[in-house]
Tab-separated table of C-alpha atoms and ligand atoms in Angstrom:
chain	number	residue	atom	x	y	z
S	30	MET	CA	14.244	5.061	-25.189
S	31	GLU	CA	15.734	7.873	-23.063
S	32	GLN	CA	12.866	8.442	-20.669
S	33	VAL	CA	9.770	6.642	-19.314
S	34	GLN	CA	6.933	7.685	-17.070
S	35	VAL	CA	5.420	5.064	-14.747
S	36	ARG	CA	2.515	5.165	-12.296
S	37	ALA	CA	2.998	3.737	-8.806
S	38	HIS	CA	-0.410	2.999	-7.272
S	39	ALA	CA	-1.235	2.992	-3.562
S	40	LYS	CA	-2.775	-0.153	-2.055
S	41	ILE	CA	-5.119	-0.964	0.800
S	42	ASN	CA	-5.654	-4.270	2.576
S	43	LEU	CA	-9.244	-5.502	2.876
S	44	ALA	CA	-7.977	-8.181	5.271
S	45	ILE	CA	-4.719	-9.121	7.020
S	46	ASP	CA	-4.183	-12.191	9.169
S	47	VAL	CA	-0.853	-13.293	10.628
S	48	VAL	CA	-0.757	-17.067	10.258
S	49	GLY	CA	2.748	-17.794	11.566
S	50	LYS	CA	6.191	-16.510	12.481
S	51	ARG	CA	9.132	-17.594	10.344
S	52	THR	CA	12.729	-18.220	11.330
S	53	ASP	CA	13.952	-15.405	9.021
S	54	GLY	CA	12.163	-12.738	11.112
S	55	TYR	CA	9.273	-12.361	8.670
S	56	HIS	CA	5.681	-13.463	9.295
S	57	ASP	CA	3.487	-15.672	7.137
S	58	LEU	CA	0.397	-13.705	6.220
S	59	LYS	CA	-2.967	-14.090	4.516
S	60	MET	CA	-4.148	-10.818	3.007
S	61	ILE	CA	-6.495	-9.344	0.433
S	62	MET	CA	-4.767	-6.508	-1.442
S	63	GLN	CA	-6.437	-3.846	-3.574
S	64	SER	CA	-4.906	-1.046	-5.608
S	65	LEU	CA	-6.300	2.501	-5.543
S	66	ALA	CA	-6.512	5.167	-8.218
S	67	LEU	CA	-4.216	7.319	-6.013
S	68	HIS	CA	-0.703	7.077	-7.454
S	69	ASP	CA	2.754	8.630	-7.540
S	70	THR	CA	4.198	9.436	-10.958
S	71	LEU	CA	7.811	8.384	-11.555
S	72	THR	CA	9.806	9.753	-14.465
S	73	LEU	CA	12.949	7.738	-15.180
S	74	THR	CA	15.669	9.256	-17.377
S	75	LYS	CA	18.905	7.674	-18.608
S	76	ARG	CA	22.068	9.473	-17.507
S	77	GLN	CA	25.431	9.253	-19.240
S	78	GLU	CA	27.177	9.067	-15.849
S	79	ALA	CA	26.934	5.847	-13.833
S	80	GLY	CA	24.831	5.647	-10.673
S	81	VAL	CA	21.378	6.640	-9.487
S	82	THR	CA	20.077	10.089	-8.580
S	83	ILE	CA	16.634	10.963	-7.248
S	84	ALA	CA	14.519	14.110	-6.878
S	85	SER	CA	10.991	14.642	-5.590
S	86	ASN	CA	8.329	17.247	-4.912
S	87	SER	CA	8.108	15.705	-1.412
S	88	THR	CA	10.315	17.077	1.325
S	89	ARG	CA	9.589	14.063	3.530
S	90	MET	CA	11.118	11.361	1.356
S	91	PRO	CA	14.817	10.416	1.753
S	92	LEU	CA	16.669	11.481	-1.407
S	93	ASP	CA	19.620	9.097	-1.091
S	94	GLU	CA	20.494	5.403	-1.414
S	95	THR	CA	18.250	4.536	1.561
S	96	ASN	CA	15.227	5.233	-0.669
S	97	ILE	CA	13.784	1.909	-1.874
S	98	ALA	CA	13.318	3.354	-5.399
S	99	CYS	CA	17.093	4.004	-5.547
S	100	LYS	CA	17.796	0.505	-4.236
S	101	ALA	CA	15.575	-0.921	-6.989
S	102	ALA	CA	17.376	1.065	-9.706
S	103	LYS	CA	20.828	0.145	-8.379
S	104	PHE	CA	19.820	-3.531	-8.242
S	105	MET	CA	18.745	-3.457	-11.915
S	106	ILE	CA	21.869	-1.566	-13.047
S	107	ASP	CA	24.174	-4.034	-11.235
S	108	SER	CA	22.255	-7.215	-12.140
S	109	PHE	CA	22.033	-6.404	-15.851
S	110	SER	CA	25.393	-4.587	-16.126
S	111	LEU	CA	23.716	-1.471	-17.517
S	112	ARG	CA	26.266	1.060	-18.726
S	113	GLN	CA	24.237	4.175	-18.127
S	114	GLY	CA	22.916	5.554	-14.866
S	115	VAL	CA	19.321	6.469	-14.052
S	116	HIS	CA	17.724	9.629	-12.685
S	117	ILE	CA	14.412	9.109	-10.855
S	118	ASP	CA	11.951	11.939	-10.397
S	119	VAL	CA	9.093	11.079	-8.011
S	120	PHE	CA	5.932	13.163	-7.984
S	121	LYS	CA	4.586	12.026	-4.612
S	122	ARG	CA	0.893	11.912	-3.807
S	123	ILE	CA	0.783	8.764	-1.620
S	124	PRO	CA	1.317	9.552	2.088
S	125	ILE	CA	4.643	8.258	3.460
S	126	ALA	CA	4.996	5.513	6.158
S	127	ALA	CA	1.236	5.171	5.981
S	128	GLY	CA	0.434	1.483	5.305
S	129	LEU	CA	-0.388	2.298	1.667
S	130	ALA	CA	2.743	0.740	0.050
S	131	GLY	CA	4.071	4.129	-1.076
S	132	GLY	CA	7.690	2.901	-0.971
S	133	SER	CA	7.007	-0.598	-2.345
S	134	SER	CA	4.967	0.766	-5.253
S	135	ASN	CA	7.782	3.197	-6.148
S	136	ALA	CA	10.258	0.285	-6.179
S	137	ALA	CA	7.877	-1.744	-8.368
S	138	ALA	CA	7.516	1.195	-10.785
S	139	VAL	CA	11.320	1.548	-11.037
S	140	LEU	CA	11.748	-2.169	-11.854
S	141	CYS	CA	9.051	-2.012	-14.555
S	142	GLY	CA	10.310	1.349	-15.883
S	143	ILE	CA	13.939	0.228	-16.209
S	144	ASN	CA	12.797	-3.024	-17.855
S	145	GLU	CA	10.966	-0.927	-20.459
S	146	MET	CA	13.522	1.877	-20.899
S	147	PHE	CA	16.480	-0.492	-21.385
S	148	ALA	CA	14.372	-3.028	-23.357
S	149	LEU	CA	15.445	-5.855	-21.027
S	150	GLY	CA	12.466	-8.048	-21.965
S	151	LEU	CA	11.939	-9.360	-18.410
S	152	THR	CA	8.641	-11.144	-17.783
S	153	LYS	CA	6.293	-10.167	-14.950
S	154	GLY	CA	7.344	-13.417	-13.207
S	155	LYS	CA	11.022	-12.413	-13.321
S	156	LEU	CA	10.225	-8.858	-12.179
S	157	THR	CA	8.261	-10.176	-9.178
S	158	GLU	CA	11.209	-12.464	-8.272
S	159	ILE	CA	13.471	-9.400	-8.224
S	160	GLY	CA	10.770	-7.427	-6.372
S	161	LYS	CA	10.695	-9.934	-3.513
S	162	ILE	CA	14.385	-9.234	-2.820
S	163	LEU	CA	13.533	-5.548	-2.306
S	164	GLY	CA	10.458	-5.946	-0.089
S	165	ALA	CA	7.545	-8.248	0.722
S	166	ASP	CA	4.878	-5.997	-0.896
S	167	VAL	CA	6.857	-5.245	-4.076
S	168	PRO	CA	5.679	-8.356	-6.027
S	169	TYR	CA	2.057	-7.366	-5.397
S	170	CYS	CA	2.758	-3.768	-6.445
S	171	ILE	CA	4.155	-5.035	-9.766
S	172	CYS	CA	0.870	-6.865	-10.465
S	173	GLY	CA	-1.736	-4.619	-8.761
S	174	GLY	CA	-5.495	-5.255	-8.893
S	175	THR	CA	-7.394	-7.462	-6.441
S	176	MET	CA	-5.211	-10.250	-5.058
S	177	LEU	CA	-5.023	-12.824	-2.309
S	178	ALA	CA	-1.475	-12.589	-0.944
S	179	GLU	CA	0.061	-15.382	1.124
S	180	GLY	CA	3.559	-16.367	2.290
S	181	ILE	CA	5.295	-13.127	3.282
S	182	GLY	CA	2.885	-11.399	0.898
S	183	ASP	CA	4.581	-12.627	-2.275
S	184	ILE	CA	2.421	-15.653	-3.203
S	185	LEU	CA	-0.304	-14.020	-5.254
S	186	THR	CA	-3.633	-15.365	-6.486
S	187	PRO	CA	-5.860	-13.058	-8.563
S	188	LEU	CA	-9.355	-12.509	-7.167
S	189	PRO	CA	-12.497	-11.230	-8.933
S	190	LYS	CA	-12.186	-7.508	-9.657
S	191	HIS	CA	-13.333	-5.311	-6.782
S	192	PRO	CA	-16.454	-3.263	-7.683
S	193	LYS	CA	-15.715	0.423	-8.320
S	194	THR	CA	-16.059	2.340	-5.033
S	195	VAL	CA	-15.204	5.767	-3.643
S	196	VAL	CA	-12.575	5.520	-0.897
S	197	VAL	CA	-11.488	8.134	1.643
S	198	LEU	CA	-8.071	7.840	3.314
S	199	ALA	CA	-7.159	9.549	6.589
S	200	LYS	CA	-3.593	9.340	7.865
S	201	PRO	CA	-2.685	10.266	11.446
S	202	GLN	CA	0.236	12.684	11.493
S	203	ARG	CA	3.175	10.500	12.471
S	204	GLY	CA	3.983	7.541	10.217
S	205	MET	CA	4.291	3.997	11.513
S	206	SER	CA	7.284	1.656	11.245
S	207	THR	CA	6.261	-1.723	9.768
S	208	PRO	CA	9.063	-3.724	11.517
S	209	LYS	CA	8.003	-2.181	14.836
S	210	VAL	CA	4.365	-3.208	14.345
S	211	PHE	CA	5.267	-6.792	13.377
S	212	GLY	CA	7.775	-6.909	16.252
S	213	LYS	CA	5.048	-6.055	18.771
S	214	PHE	CA	2.361	-8.288	17.272
S	215	SER	CA	1.189	-11.139	19.487
S	216	ARG	CA	-1.643	-13.577	18.890
S	217	GLU	CA	-2.647	-13.134	22.565
S	218	GLN	CA	-3.200	-9.395	22.129
S	219	ALA	CA	-5.029	-9.844	18.823
S	220	GLY	CA	-7.344	-12.370	20.504
S	221	GLU	CA	-9.277	-15.124	18.828
S	222	LYS	CA	-10.808	-12.936	16.139
S	223	HIS	CA	-9.658	-13.256	12.516
S	224	PRO	CA	-10.713	-11.605	9.239
S	225	ASP	CA	-13.985	-12.851	7.739
S	226	PHE	CA	-12.405	-13.940	4.449
S	227	ALA	CA	-15.490	-15.954	3.418
S	228	THR	CA	-17.836	-12.925	3.398
S	229	ILE	CA	-15.326	-10.594	1.688
S	230	LEU	CA	-14.535	-13.186	-1.004
S	231	SER	CA	-18.220	-13.948	-1.558
S	232	GLY	CA	-18.841	-10.175	-1.922
S	233	LEU	CA	-16.057	-9.934	-4.520
S	234	GLU	CA	-17.386	-12.946	-6.437
S	235	THR	CA	-20.869	-11.424	-6.678
S	236	SER	CA	-19.546	-7.854	-7.129
S	237	ASP	CA	-21.594	-6.879	-4.076
S	238	ILE	CA	-19.959	-3.869	-2.417
S	239	ASP	CA	-22.294	-4.022	0.600
S	240	LYS	CA	-21.283	-7.620	1.252
S	241	VAL	CA	-17.563	-6.772	0.873
S	242	SER	CA	-18.097	-3.932	3.378
S	243	ARG	CA	-19.968	-6.222	5.806
S	244	GLY	CA	-17.076	-8.696	5.572
S	245	ILE	CA	-14.571	-5.937	6.369
S	246	MET	CA	-16.635	-4.899	9.421
S	247	SER	CA	-17.107	-8.405	10.863
S	248	GLY	CA	-14.406	-10.290	12.782
S	249	MET	CA	-11.052	-8.495	12.999
S	250	ALA	CA	-10.275	-7.687	9.385
S	251	ASN	CA	-6.743	-6.394	10.091
S	252	VAL	CA	-5.108	-8.124	13.059
S	253	LEU	CA	-2.238	-5.565	13.000
S	254	GLU	CA	-4.748	-2.949	14.190
S	255	SER	CA	-4.414	-4.531	17.674
S	256	VAL	CA	-0.824	-3.205	17.801
S	257	THR	CA	-1.072	0.119	15.958
S	258	ALA	CA	-4.382	1.314	17.438
S	259	ALA	CA	-3.081	0.580	20.962
S	260	GLU	CA	-0.297	3.118	20.249
S	261	ARG	CA	-2.458	5.535	18.267
S	262	PRO	CA	-5.950	5.637	19.785
S	263	ILE	CA	-6.864	8.238	17.151
S	264	ILE	CA	-7.222	5.310	14.703
S	265	ASN	CA	-10.360	4.139	16.523
S	266	ASP	CA	-11.663	7.733	16.684
S	267	ILE	CA	-11.162	8.143	12.918
S	268	LYS	CA	-12.954	4.848	12.214
S	269	ALA	CA	-15.885	5.890	14.422
S	270	GLU	CA	-16.102	9.319	12.740
S	271	PHE	CA	-16.085	7.740	9.252
S	272	LEU	CA	-18.932	5.402	10.269
S	273	ARG	CA	-20.899	8.281	11.846
S	274	ASN	CA	-20.601	10.071	8.490
S	275	GLY	CA	-22.121	7.289	6.414
S	276	ALA	CA	-19.143	5.035	5.601
S	277	LYS	CA	-20.038	1.480	4.566
S	278	CYS	CA	-16.913	0.260	6.350
S	279	ALA	CA	-13.702	1.638	7.891
S	280	LEU	CA	-10.431	-0.186	8.556
S	281	MET	CA	-6.730	0.471	9.069
S	282	SER	CA	-4.599	-0.389	6.035
S	283	GLY	CA	-1.407	-2.472	6.298
S	284	SER	CA	0.587	-1.811	9.459
S	285	GLY	CA	-1.044	1.626	9.570
S	286	PRO	CA	-1.640	4.213	10.594
S	287	THR	CA	-3.893	5.190	7.625
S	288	VAL	CA	-7.601	4.384	7.928
S	289	PHE	CA	-9.645	3.846	4.750
S	290	ALA	CA	-13.431	3.993	4.394
S	291	TYR	CA	-15.875	3.160	1.564
S	292	PHE	CA	-18.692	5.494	0.513
S	293	ALA	CA	-21.714	5.125	-1.750
S	294	ASP	CA	-20.722	8.119	-3.903
S	295	GLU	CA	-18.322	11.037	-4.206
S	296	ARG	CA	-20.730	13.520	-2.618
S	297	GLN	CA	-20.979	11.488	0.622
S	298	ALA	CA	-17.218	10.902	0.559
S	299	ASN	CA	-16.514	14.638	0.308
S	300	ILE	CA	-18.977	15.414	3.121
S	301	ALA	CA	-17.278	12.830	5.369
S	302	ALA	CA	-13.791	14.098	4.425
S	303	ALA	CA	-14.871	17.648	5.362
S	304	ALA	CA	-16.322	16.412	8.679
S	305	LEU	CA	-13.042	14.664	9.517
S	306	ARG	CA	-11.014	17.758	8.605
S	307	ARG	CA	-13.164	19.797	11.008
S	308	LYS	CA	-13.020	17.271	13.830
S	309	PHE	CA	-9.330	16.319	13.546
S	310	SER	CA	-7.557	19.551	12.643
S	311	GLN	CA	-4.201	17.782	13.156
S	312	LEU	CA	-4.879	15.412	10.213
S	313	ASN	CA	-3.315	17.006	7.147
S	314	GLU	CA	-3.606	13.992	4.872
S	315	ILE	CA	-7.246	13.217	4.096
S	316	ILE	CA	-7.616	12.062	0.493
S	317	VAL	CA	-10.662	11.149	-1.590
S	318	THR	CA	-9.813	8.475	-4.184
S	319	SER	CA	-11.353	5.272	-5.572
S	320	ILE	CA	-10.743	1.589	-6.187
S	321	GLU	CA	-8.545	1.320	-9.286
R	28	LIG	O1	9.808	-6.572	3.231
R	28	LIG	P1	9.693	-5.227	3.876
R	28	LIG	O2	11.020	-4.514	3.945
R	28	LIG	O3	8.617	-4.372	3.322
R	28	LIG	O4	9.267	-5.524	5.376
R	28	LIG	C1	9.510	-4.617	6.404
R	28	LIG	C2	9.487	-5.364	7.731
R	28	LIG	O5	8.163	-5.782	8.056
R	28	LIG	C3	10.321	-6.623	7.777
R	28	LIG	O6	11.661	-6.350	8.098
R	28	LIG	C4	9.629	-7.404	8.882
R	28	LIG	O7	10.044	-6.915	10.144
R	28	LIG	C5	8.168	-7.029	8.714
R	28	LIG	N1	7.414	-8.010	7.907
R	28	LIG	C6	7.096	-9.233	8.486
R	28	LIG	N2	6.408	-10.159	7.735
R	28	LIG	C7	6.007	-9.873	6.476
R	28	LIG	C8	6.300	-8.605	5.893
R	28	LIG	C9	7.007	-7.707	6.644
R	28	LIG	O8	7.444	-9.511	9.644
R	28	LIG	N3	5.337	-10.785	5.796
């Protein structure tokens, strides 16, 4: 096979709690992860020359070896002594540095794509082991769906499938650095509140979107919001505007700064997206998508 096309889906977090700090600089987490229909499309092509090249429709993505998709390809080529090189073309739709796993999902897609294109026969378990070396969210991105993620985010337990829902994403202009957010996180600042895992999980088990939404809105569903929203007050304004426009729930995803909100149907979602575009003219990334 000379070429493969792979989808790299965005993710949101329905809940994030920091349960401990590790000696390796990472944090132990408890999260609920969910993939979205929104995806980048990666086309991988074998090259006769050695090495990895990358191109993209996005002008905001680094097109060199610092790109995590390139790192993933280089890792596979070196680990499996592949003789040919790989060209990666990324059609980007997922906002960058947004808390939506845009980079991690691209890396996951490269691992899966190279496995297929070079017929390496690696199992999902082996691919997730490799993924963990590249980034904490990469194992989840290889699996996708609705998952409880523990450890640094790499210990995955499948959860009941999330009911189909329309989701609107709104990303404040400047991206957010994940290491910076974790570096500033303190339990004192986050306070005593934690995510209401019980209500969200019960909502998933009964496929009750209103209960899932109630769970997201009670407690502090994403403790990292205490850091990011302190730096970007617009996050709280976006959440309030979503709720004023009929959202069932609104929460920051990952380390931010993107806010996601659930809507009853596409019509309400589009009305809310238009209201946000009017109110926050500086937001150029407002996207209507759905739970995958
Ligand atoms: O693994 P990844 O490169 O995506 O993580 C980026 C940074 O986020 C890490 O270097 C670390 O500072 C922080 N992080 C963390 N605990 C996690 C995941 C990420 O502290 N579980």
